[in-house]
Short mmCIF file of C-alpha atoms in Angstrom, two decimals:
data_model
loop_
_atom_site.label_atom_id
_atom_site.label_comp_id
_atom_site.label_asym_id
_atom_site.label_seq_id
_atom_site.Cartn_x
_atom_site.Cartn_y
_atom_site.Cartn_z
CA MET A 186 11.13 -23.46 6.48
CA ASN A 187 8.05 -21.48 5.47
CA PRO A 188 5.84 -22.26 2.43
CA ASP A 189 7.64 -19.54 0.44
CA ASP A 190 10.94 -21.34 1.07
CA VAL A 191 9.43 -24.67 -0.03
CA ILE A 192 8.28 -23.18 -3.36
CA THR A 193 11.68 -21.51 -3.83
CA ILE A 194 13.67 -24.67 -3.03
CA ILE A 195 11.65 -26.70 -5.52
CA GLY A 196 12.32 -23.95 -8.09
CA ASP A 197 16.06 -24.07 -7.36
CA ARG A 198 16.16 -27.83 -7.91
CA ILE A 199 14.08 -27.56 -11.10
CA VAL A 200 16.56 -25.05 -12.54
CA ALA A 201 19.49 -27.32 -11.59
CA LEU A 202 17.66 -30.32 -13.07
CA ASP A 203 17.07 -28.46 -16.35
CA GLU A 204 20.79 -27.75 -16.56
CA LEU A 205 21.55 -31.43 -15.97
CA ARG A 206 18.96 -32.48 -18.61
CA GLY A 207 20.69 -30.15 -21.05
CA SER A 208 23.81 -32.33 -20.76
CA PHE A 209 21.97 -35.12 -22.63
CA MET A 210 20.40 -35.12 -26.07
CA PRO A 211 16.57 -35.14 -25.91
CA ASP A 212 16.42 -38.74 -27.25
CA ASP A 213 19.13 -40.10 -24.92
CA PRO A 214 17.55 -42.87 -22.77
CA LYS A 215 19.42 -41.50 -19.74
CA ARG A 216 17.38 -38.33 -20.01
CA LYS A 217 13.95 -39.97 -19.69
CA PRO A 218 13.91 -40.36 -15.87
CA LEU A 219 15.17 -36.76 -15.57
CA ASP A 220 12.38 -35.51 -17.85
CA ASP A 221 9.81 -37.45 -15.81
CA ALA A 222 11.18 -36.02 -12.54
CA ARG A 223 11.07 -32.51 -14.02
CA GLN A 224 7.42 -32.91 -14.98
CA ALA A 225 6.56 -34.25 -11.53
CA LEU A 226 8.40 -31.39 -9.76
CA ASP A 227 6.73 -28.81 -11.98
CA ASP A 228 3.28 -30.25 -11.18
CA ALA A 229 4.13 -30.46 -7.46
CA GLN A 230 5.34 -26.85 -7.32
CA ARG A 231 2.17 -25.62 -9.03
CA GLU A 232 -0.08 -27.65 -6.71
CA LEU A 233 1.79 -26.45 -3.61
CA ALA A 234 1.39 -22.86 -4.81
CA LYS A 235 -2.38 -23.32 -4.56
CA LYS A 236 -2.32 -24.63 -0.99
CA GLN A 237 -2.34 -23.00 2.43
CA PHE A 238 -0.32 -24.24 5.39
CA ASP A 239 -0.23 -23.87 9.12
CA GLU A 240 3.50 -23.72 9.86
CA ASN A 241 2.89 -24.58 13.52
CA THR A 242 1.49 -28.08 13.00
CA ALA A 243 3.70 -31.08 13.75
CA ALA A 244 2.88 -32.54 10.33
CA TYR A 245 4.15 -29.42 8.57
CA LYS A 246 7.30 -29.18 10.69
CA ASP A 247 8.16 -32.86 10.20
CA ALA A 248 7.52 -32.73 6.47
CA THR A 249 9.62 -29.60 5.87
CA GLY A 250 12.40 -30.93 8.11
CA ARG A 251 12.56 -34.06 5.98
CA LEU A 252 12.48 -31.95 2.80
CA ALA A 253 15.41 -29.84 4.00
CA ALA A 254 17.49 -32.96 4.66
CA VAL A 255 16.70 -34.56 1.30
CA ASN A 256 17.27 -31.25 -0.46
CA ALA A 257 20.79 -31.08 0.94
CA GLU A 258 21.54 -34.57 -0.43
CA LEU A 259 20.12 -33.71 -3.85
CA GLU A 260 22.01 -30.43 -4.00
CA ASN A 261 25.25 -32.35 -3.51
CA THR A 262 24.76 -34.59 -6.54
CA ILE A 263 22.52 -32.82 -9.08
CA SER A 264 25.20 -30.76 -10.76
CA ASP A 265 27.55 -33.75 -11.11
CA ILE A 266 26.84 -35.74 -14.27
CA GLY A 267 29.02 -38.55 -12.90
CA GLN A 268 26.54 -39.16 -10.09
CA LEU A 269 23.49 -39.62 -12.30
CA GLU A 270 22.15 -42.75 -10.60
CA LYS A 271 22.48 -41.21 -7.18
CA THR A 272 20.82 -38.04 -8.43
CA ILE A 273 17.85 -39.98 -9.79
CA ALA A 274 17.48 -41.75 -6.45
CA ASN A 275 17.72 -38.40 -4.64
CA LEU A 276 15.15 -36.88 -7.00
CA ASN A 277 12.69 -39.65 -6.09
CA LYS A 278 13.31 -39.04 -2.38
CA PHE A 279 12.91 -35.30 -2.92
CA LEU A 280 9.59 -35.81 -4.74
CA ALA A 281 8.31 -38.05 -1.95
CA ALA A 282 9.28 -35.37 0.60
CA VAL A 283 7.51 -32.67 -1.43
CA ASN A 284 4.36 -34.80 -1.57
CA THR A 285 4.48 -35.21 2.21
CA VAL A 286 4.60 -31.41 2.57
CA ALA A 287 1.61 -31.13 0.19
CA ASN A 288 -0.32 -33.56 2.39
CA ALA A 289 0.26 -31.26 5.40
CA ALA A 290 -1.77 -28.46 3.74
CA ILE A 291 -4.82 -27.11 5.53
CA GLY A 292 -6.63 -25.64 2.55
CA VAL A 293 -6.39 -24.12 -0.91
CA LEU A 294 -6.10 -20.57 -2.16
CA ALA A 295 -8.84 -18.79 -4.09
CA MET B 66 24.00 1.95 7.65
CA LYS B 67 23.37 0.58 4.17
CA ILE B 68 23.38 3.84 2.27
CA CYS B 69 27.00 4.53 3.21
CA SER B 70 28.46 1.04 3.20
CA SER B 71 30.67 1.80 0.20
CA LEU B 72 32.30 4.83 1.84
CA ARG B 73 35.45 4.40 3.89
CA THR B 74 35.82 7.15 6.51
CA PRO B 75 33.36 7.73 9.35
CA PHE B 76 32.91 11.36 8.27
CA ALA B 77 32.37 10.40 4.66
CA CYS B 78 29.99 7.76 5.87
CA ARG B 79 27.92 10.18 7.93
CA LEU B 80 27.96 12.96 5.37
CA PRO B 81 25.20 11.70 3.07
CA VAL B 82 22.88 11.19 6.04
CA VAL B 83 23.56 14.68 7.36
CA LEU B 84 23.03 16.21 3.94
CA ALA B 85 19.90 14.19 3.46
CA ALA B 86 18.67 15.35 6.86
CA VAL B 87 19.18 18.98 5.94
CA VAL B 88 17.43 18.54 2.64
CA PHE B 89 14.71 16.54 4.29
CA PHE B 90 13.93 19.02 7.05
CA ALA B 91 14.02 21.87 4.57
CA ALA B 92 11.58 20.01 2.37
CA CYS B 93 9.26 18.98 5.18
CA GLY B 94 5.92 20.62 5.52
CA PRO B 95 4.77 21.75 8.96
CA ARG B 96 3.82 18.21 9.84
CA GLY B 97 7.14 16.77 8.76
CA TYR B 98 5.66 13.95 6.70
CA GLU B 99 5.79 15.29 3.18
CA ALA B 100 9.29 14.29 2.06
CA PRO B 101 9.30 10.71 3.41
CA ILE B 102 5.76 10.07 2.26
CA THR B 103 6.61 11.36 -1.21
CA LYS B 104 9.49 8.91 -1.43
CA PHE B 105 7.36 6.13 0.04
CA HIS B 106 4.60 6.84 -2.47
CA ASP B 107 6.91 6.93 -5.50
CA ALA B 108 8.75 3.71 -4.57
CA SER B 109 5.46 1.98 -3.65
CA ALA B 110 3.99 2.87 -7.04
CA THR B 111 6.96 1.20 -8.77
CA VAL B 112 6.77 -1.97 -6.66
CA ILE B 113 2.99 -2.19 -6.97
CA GLU B 114 3.19 -1.86 -10.75
CA SER B 115 5.82 -4.62 -10.90
CA ALA B 116 3.69 -6.87 -8.70
CA ARG B 117 0.69 -6.15 -10.91
CA VAL B 118 2.66 -7.38 -13.95
CA TYR B 119 3.45 -10.70 -12.26
CA PHE B 120 -0.11 -11.28 -11.03
CA SER B 121 -1.57 -10.36 -14.43
CA GLU B 122 0.77 -12.77 -16.19
CA LEU B 123 0.57 -15.66 -13.72
CA ASN B 124 -2.17 -17.66 -15.43
CA LYS B 125 -0.69 -16.90 -18.86
CA VAL B 126 2.68 -18.24 -17.65
CA GLU B 127 0.99 -21.50 -16.62
CA ARG B 128 -0.91 -21.84 -19.89
CA ASP B 129 2.15 -21.11 -22.01
CA SER B 130 4.29 -23.43 -19.94
CA TYR B 131 1.86 -26.35 -20.41
CA ILE B 132 1.57 -25.73 -24.16
CA LEU B 133 5.36 -25.50 -24.56
CA ALA B 134 5.95 -28.67 -22.51
CA GLN B 135 3.49 -30.61 -24.67
CA ALA B 136 5.11 -29.28 -27.84
CA SER B 137 8.63 -30.09 -26.59
CA SER B 138 7.71 -33.68 -25.78
CA ARG B 139 5.62 -33.91 -28.96
CA ALA B 140 2.54 -34.80 -26.89
CA PRO B 141 -1.09 -33.78 -27.63
CA ILE B 142 -2.57 -30.65 -26.03
CA ASP B 143 -5.70 -31.13 -23.91
CA PRO B 144 -7.75 -27.87 -23.77
CA ARG B 145 -9.33 -28.96 -20.45
CA ARG B 146 -5.89 -29.15 -18.85
CA ILE B 147 -5.15 -25.54 -19.84
CA SER B 148 -7.66 -24.23 -17.29
CA ARG B 149 -6.67 -26.81 -14.67
CA VAL B 150 -3.02 -25.66 -14.55
CA GLN B 151 -3.92 -22.10 -13.46
CA VAL B 152 -2.90 -21.16 -9.90
CA PHE B 153 -5.57 -18.61 -8.93
CA SER B 154 -9.21 -18.51 -9.90
CA GLN B 155 -10.28 -15.41 -11.84
CA GLU B 156 -11.89 -14.05 -8.63
CA GLY B 157 -8.76 -14.73 -6.57
CA LEU B 158 -6.59 -12.99 -9.13
CA GLN B 159 -9.00 -10.07 -9.31
CA ALA B 160 -8.95 -9.73 -5.50
CA ARG B 161 -5.15 -9.52 -5.48
CA LEU B 162 -5.06 -6.91 -8.23
CA GLU B 163 -7.68 -4.89 -6.37
CA ALA B 164 -5.68 -5.16 -3.13
CA LEU B 165 -2.77 -3.60 -5.04
CA ASP B 166 -5.14 -0.84 -6.24
CA VAL B 167 -6.09 -0.14 -2.62
CA LEU B 168 -2.45 0.08 -1.54
CA GLU B 169 -1.72 2.45 -4.41
CA ALA B 170 -4.75 4.67 -3.72
CA TYR B 171 -3.93 4.65 0.00
CA GLY B 172 -0.37 5.84 -0.73
CA ALA B 173 -1.72 8.60 -3.00
CA LEU B 174 -4.12 9.75 -0.29
CA LEU B 175 -1.34 9.77 2.34
CA LEU B 176 0.75 11.91 0.02
CA GLN B 177 -2.02 14.42 -0.52
CA LEU B 178 -2.83 14.50 3.21
CA ALA B 179 0.81 15.29 3.93
CA LYS B 180 0.83 18.04 1.32
CA SER B 181 -2.44 19.77 1.98
CA ASN B 182 -4.81 20.75 4.77
CA SER B 183 -7.64 21.31 2.36
CA PRO B 184 -10.21 18.52 1.99
CA GLU B 185 -11.22 19.99 -1.38
CA LYS B 186 -7.74 19.37 -2.76
CA ILE B 187 -7.81 15.71 -1.81
CA ARG B 188 -11.30 14.97 -3.07
CA GLY B 189 -9.96 13.06 -6.09
CA GLU B 190 -7.74 10.76 -4.00
CA THR B 191 -10.56 10.20 -1.51
CA THR B 192 -12.93 9.18 -4.29
CA ASP B 193 -10.32 6.87 -5.87
CA LEU B 194 -9.60 5.13 -2.58
CA LYS B 195 -13.28 4.74 -1.78
CA GLY B 196 -13.85 3.19 -5.21
CA SER B 197 -10.92 0.79 -4.76
CA LEU B 198 -12.14 -0.22 -1.30
CA GLU B 199 -15.65 -0.92 -2.53
CA ALA B 200 -14.36 -3.01 -5.43
CA LEU B 201 -12.06 -5.06 -3.18
CA SER B 202 -14.73 -5.51 -0.54
CA GLY B 203 -17.19 -6.79 -3.16
CA THR B 204 -14.69 -9.17 -4.73
CA VAL B 205 -13.44 -10.59 -1.42
CA SER B 206 -16.97 -11.24 -0.17
CA GLY B 207 -17.66 -13.10 -3.41
CA LEU B 208 -14.62 -15.41 -3.25
CA THR B 209 -15.93 -18.88 -3.88
CA HIS B 210 -13.16 -20.86 -2.16
CA GLN B 211 -14.11 -20.90 1.52
CA ASP B 212 -10.61 -22.00 2.48
CA ASP B 213 -8.96 -18.73 1.44
CA ARG B 214 -9.13 -17.37 4.96
CA ALA B 215 -5.69 -15.83 5.06
CA PHE B 216 -6.45 -13.39 2.26
CA ARG B 217 -9.84 -12.43 3.68
CA ASN B 218 -8.35 -12.04 7.17
CA ALA B 219 -5.65 -9.72 5.83
CA VAL B 220 -8.04 -7.60 3.77
CA GLY B 221 -10.67 -7.09 6.50
CA PRO B 222 -8.56 -4.89 8.87
CA VAL B 223 -7.27 -2.84 5.90
CA LEU B 224 -10.84 -2.11 4.82
CA THR B 225 -11.61 -1.02 8.41
CA ILE B 226 -8.65 1.32 8.98
CA VAL B 227 -8.78 2.89 5.54
CA GLY B 228 -12.53 3.38 5.96
CA GLU B 229 -11.89 5.19 9.27
CA VAL B 230 -9.29 7.42 7.64
CA LEU B 231 -11.73 8.31 4.88
CA ASP B 232 -14.38 9.23 7.47
CA LEU B 233 -11.92 11.59 9.19
CA VAL B 234 -11.07 13.21 5.86
CA ILE B 235 -14.76 13.72 5.12
CA GLN B 236 -15.09 15.36 8.56
CA HIS B 237 -12.20 17.70 7.60
CA LYS B 238 -9.98 16.24 10.39
CA ILE B 239 -6.90 16.09 8.17
CA GLN B 240 -4.14 15.88 10.79
CA GLU B 241 -6.07 13.26 12.72
CA ALA B 242 -6.63 11.32 9.49
CA LEU B 243 -2.91 11.40 8.69
CA ASP B 244 -1.88 10.28 12.18
CA SER B 245 -4.53 7.60 12.24
CA ALA B 246 -3.52 6.35 8.79
CA ILE B 247 0.15 6.08 9.68
CA GLU B 248 -0.14 4.73 13.22
CA GLY B 249 -3.32 2.63 12.97
CA GLY B 250 -2.44 1.35 9.53
CA GLU B 251 0.90 -0.28 10.35
CA ALA B 252 -0.22 -3.80 11.24
CA PRO B 253 -3.09 -4.12 8.73
CA ILE B 254 -1.14 -2.69 5.82
CA ASN B 255 2.00 -4.68 6.59
CA ASP B 256 -0.01 -7.90 7.03
CA LEU B 257 -1.58 -7.38 3.63
CA VAL B 258 1.80 -6.57 2.07
CA LYS B 259 3.23 -9.74 3.66
CA LEU B 260 0.46 -11.86 2.20
CA LEU B 261 0.84 -10.29 -1.24
CA ARG B 262 4.58 -10.89 -0.91
CA ARG B 263 3.94 -14.61 -0.46
CA ASP B 264 1.63 -14.70 -3.47
CA ILE B 265 3.97 -12.65 -5.63
CA ASN B 266 6.88 -14.92 -4.76
CA LEU B 267 4.98 -17.94 -5.96
CA ALA B 268 4.10 -16.08 -9.17
CA TYR B 269 7.79 -15.25 -9.57
CA GLN B 270 8.88 -18.84 -8.87
CA ARG B 271 6.37 -20.26 -11.34
CA LYS B 272 7.62 -17.87 -14.00
CA ARG B 273 11.18 -18.91 -13.17
CA THR B 274 10.23 -22.59 -13.68
CA ALA B 275 8.63 -21.71 -17.02
CA LEU B 276 11.60 -19.65 -18.21
CA SER B 277 13.97 -22.43 -17.22
CA ALA B 278 11.97 -24.86 -19.40
CA ILE B 279 12.22 -22.44 -22.33
CA ARG B 280 16.01 -22.20 -21.87
CA LEU B 281 16.31 -25.97 -22.19
CA ALA B 282 13.85 -26.22 -25.10
CA LEU B 283 15.98 -23.75 -27.07
CA VAL B 284 19.19 -25.65 -26.28
CA ASP B 285 17.47 -28.89 -27.36
CA ASP B 286 16.51 -27.34 -30.72
CA TYR B 287 20.11 -26.33 -31.31
CA ASN B 288 21.53 -29.69 -30.23
CA ARG B 289 19.07 -31.66 -32.37
CA GLU B 290 20.28 -29.73 -35.40
CA THR B 291 23.96 -30.35 -34.55
CA GLN B 292 23.19 -34.07 -34.33
CA LYS B 293 22.75 -34.02 -38.11
CA GLY B 294 26.50 -33.53 -38.42
CA PRO B 295 27.60 -32.21 -41.84
CA LYS B 296 23.94 -32.04 -42.91
CA ALA B 297 23.12 -29.52 -40.15
CA ASP B 298 21.59 -26.34 -41.58
CA PRO B 299 23.92 -23.40 -40.75
CA ASP B 300 21.06 -20.88 -41.03
CA LYS B 301 18.98 -22.85 -38.55
CA LEU B 302 21.95 -23.16 -36.21
CA ARG B 303 22.48 -19.39 -36.32
CA THR B 304 18.78 -18.76 -35.66
CA TYR B 305 18.72 -21.21 -32.74
CA ALA B 306 21.93 -19.74 -31.32
CA GLU B 307 20.43 -16.25 -31.50
CA ARG B 308 17.32 -17.45 -29.66
CA ILE B 309 19.50 -18.99 -26.94
CA ARG B 310 21.47 -15.75 -26.61
CA ALA B 311 18.29 -13.65 -26.27
CA GLN B 312 16.79 -16.07 -23.73
CA GLU B 313 19.98 -16.05 -21.63
CA ASP B 314 19.80 -12.22 -21.52
CA ARG B 315 16.18 -12.45 -20.43
CA TRP B 316 17.10 -15.03 -17.77
CA GLU B 317 19.82 -12.78 -16.38
CA THR B 318 17.43 -9.82 -16.16
CA PHE B 319 14.72 -11.96 -14.66
CA ASN B 320 16.91 -12.98 -11.73
CA ASN B 321 16.96 -9.33 -10.58
CA SER B 322 13.25 -8.75 -10.91
CA ASN B 323 11.52 -10.39 -7.94
CA PRO B 324 8.96 -7.81 -6.74
CA GLY B 325 8.82 -9.72 -3.44
CA GLU B 326 12.06 -7.97 -2.47
CA GLY B 327 10.40 -4.63 -3.15
CA LEU B 328 7.39 -5.59 -1.03
CA ASP B 329 9.72 -6.57 1.85
CA ALA B 330 11.39 -3.16 1.65
CA MET B 331 7.96 -1.52 1.42
CA ALA B 332 6.84 -3.12 4.71
CA LYS B 333 10.10 -2.02 6.40
CA ALA B 334 9.76 1.52 5.06
CA HIS B 335 6.17 1.67 6.24
CA SER B 336 7.21 0.56 9.75
CA ALA B 337 9.98 3.21 9.77
CA LEU B 338 7.40 5.83 8.85
CA VAL B 339 5.25 4.75 11.79
CA GLU B 340 8.23 4.76 14.14
CA PHE B 341 9.08 8.27 13.01
CA ALA B 342 5.52 9.44 13.61
CA GLU B 343 5.40 7.80 17.05
CA SER B 344 8.77 9.24 18.12
CA ASP B 345 7.41 12.76 17.65
CA LYS B 346 9.78 13.13 14.69
CA LYS B 347 13.04 12.88 16.66
CA LYS B 348 16.30 13.12 14.73
CA SER B 349 17.43 9.54 15.51
CA SER B 350 14.20 8.10 14.15
CA PHE B 351 14.49 10.42 11.21
CA GLN B 352 17.88 8.95 10.29
CA ASP B 353 16.40 5.45 10.44
CA LEU B 354 13.57 6.70 8.29
CA VAL B 355 15.96 8.16 5.71
CA ALA B 356 17.88 4.86 5.58
CA ALA B 357 14.69 2.80 5.21
CA MET B 358 13.36 5.08 2.47
CA GLU B 359 16.68 5.03 0.60
CA ASP B 360 16.80 1.25 0.79
CA PHE B 361 13.20 0.98 -0.34
CA ALA B 362 13.70 3.44 -3.21
CA ALA B 363 16.85 1.61 -4.39
CA ARG B 364 15.16 -1.81 -4.35
CA ALA B 365 12.03 -0.46 -5.99
CA LYS B 366 14.14 1.13 -8.74
CA ARG B 367 16.05 -2.10 -9.40
CA VAL B 368 12.94 -4.26 -9.52
CA GLY B 369 11.07 -1.70 -11.63
CA GLU B 370 13.87 -1.45 -14.18
CA ALA B 371 14.24 -5.22 -14.42
CA VAL B 372 10.50 -5.77 -14.88
CA GLN B 373 10.42 -3.03 -17.52
CA ALA B 374 13.36 -4.63 -19.32
CA LEU B 375 11.53 -7.99 -19.35
CA ARG B 376 8.42 -6.35 -20.80
CA ASP B 377 10.45 -4.63 -23.53
CA LYS B 378 12.16 -7.86 -24.67
#
């Protein structure tokens, strides 16, 4: 998974998350953790966009491998409103995996 | 072959290629480059313009997205955060726009080299390219973030090869300049295109994230009004519904407008051009070249139309 793929995958999950958020009224308490996750993913995607990576390092390979696995789990639940709790748990795992990828960066862009 | 995938019989499938070959060879100048380079130049110009739109808008997308998010959650706006959310520095953004200028000027020079043996007739393109190179060189050397090695590393070889081509043109060695540009330029130009492709994809993805937020904000406005039950204002509901409809149209168009696809096709078309030049213009390479140029032109057209549609809305 190259850095382009990482940015794209985060974007795919953000779009799916926005569709899930739209299933709840803005003041519904169930929506709050989804709004928080959306904000965190948005920030993470923007910060990753500024970073440079060496795809050959073990840290990068491990981090993106973990992200791919967690992404598959999240993809399975995020469009199912009946699995909200599981989705929130998967979102937290996904965010942690994204942060691990960010920590594998070697520099920042101009 | 992609250009004939919708046709059923082998003859019908080959026919467009054969016809294109006839037209192509008839249109070729003595050096055989004119027709493919014309197509390459036209499609490149479309893709480069689309990429320029995304780069130019990137920081605006981030600013707008932050402001909208604060407004949606009814939170205060911090002016200091507006500058912090931007992806590229002003210098970094400028360097990328200037790299696109160089690619465009390089394509224009290639086209004129293929059309004319006269250095006088290509003076304008030579001057434009030289100006673009000097601007890019100055900006890249002034980049303040020392970690942006990848961009500097990609720009350096392009500055070298294009500089060499310009020297040959000045010495009136037109054929040598053309051959050198096509053959020596493959790796440097494609490396730069690849890097710009990565940057343009992130610009595209950030815009996608921002547009997705707008979609939801509009739905929220509508749903909040419906929550009022019989007291909901029908005029407001109609207005909100119209906004949702327009945004969904924009979203649909946007999903066909990633200039990264055009840059991928541009790198492939450029490699096909080099292969054609290196094969001494054999027919088999020519057919590959026709296919690559057709694919590139089709993708460039689609991306260009989608980007134009987004600008018009």
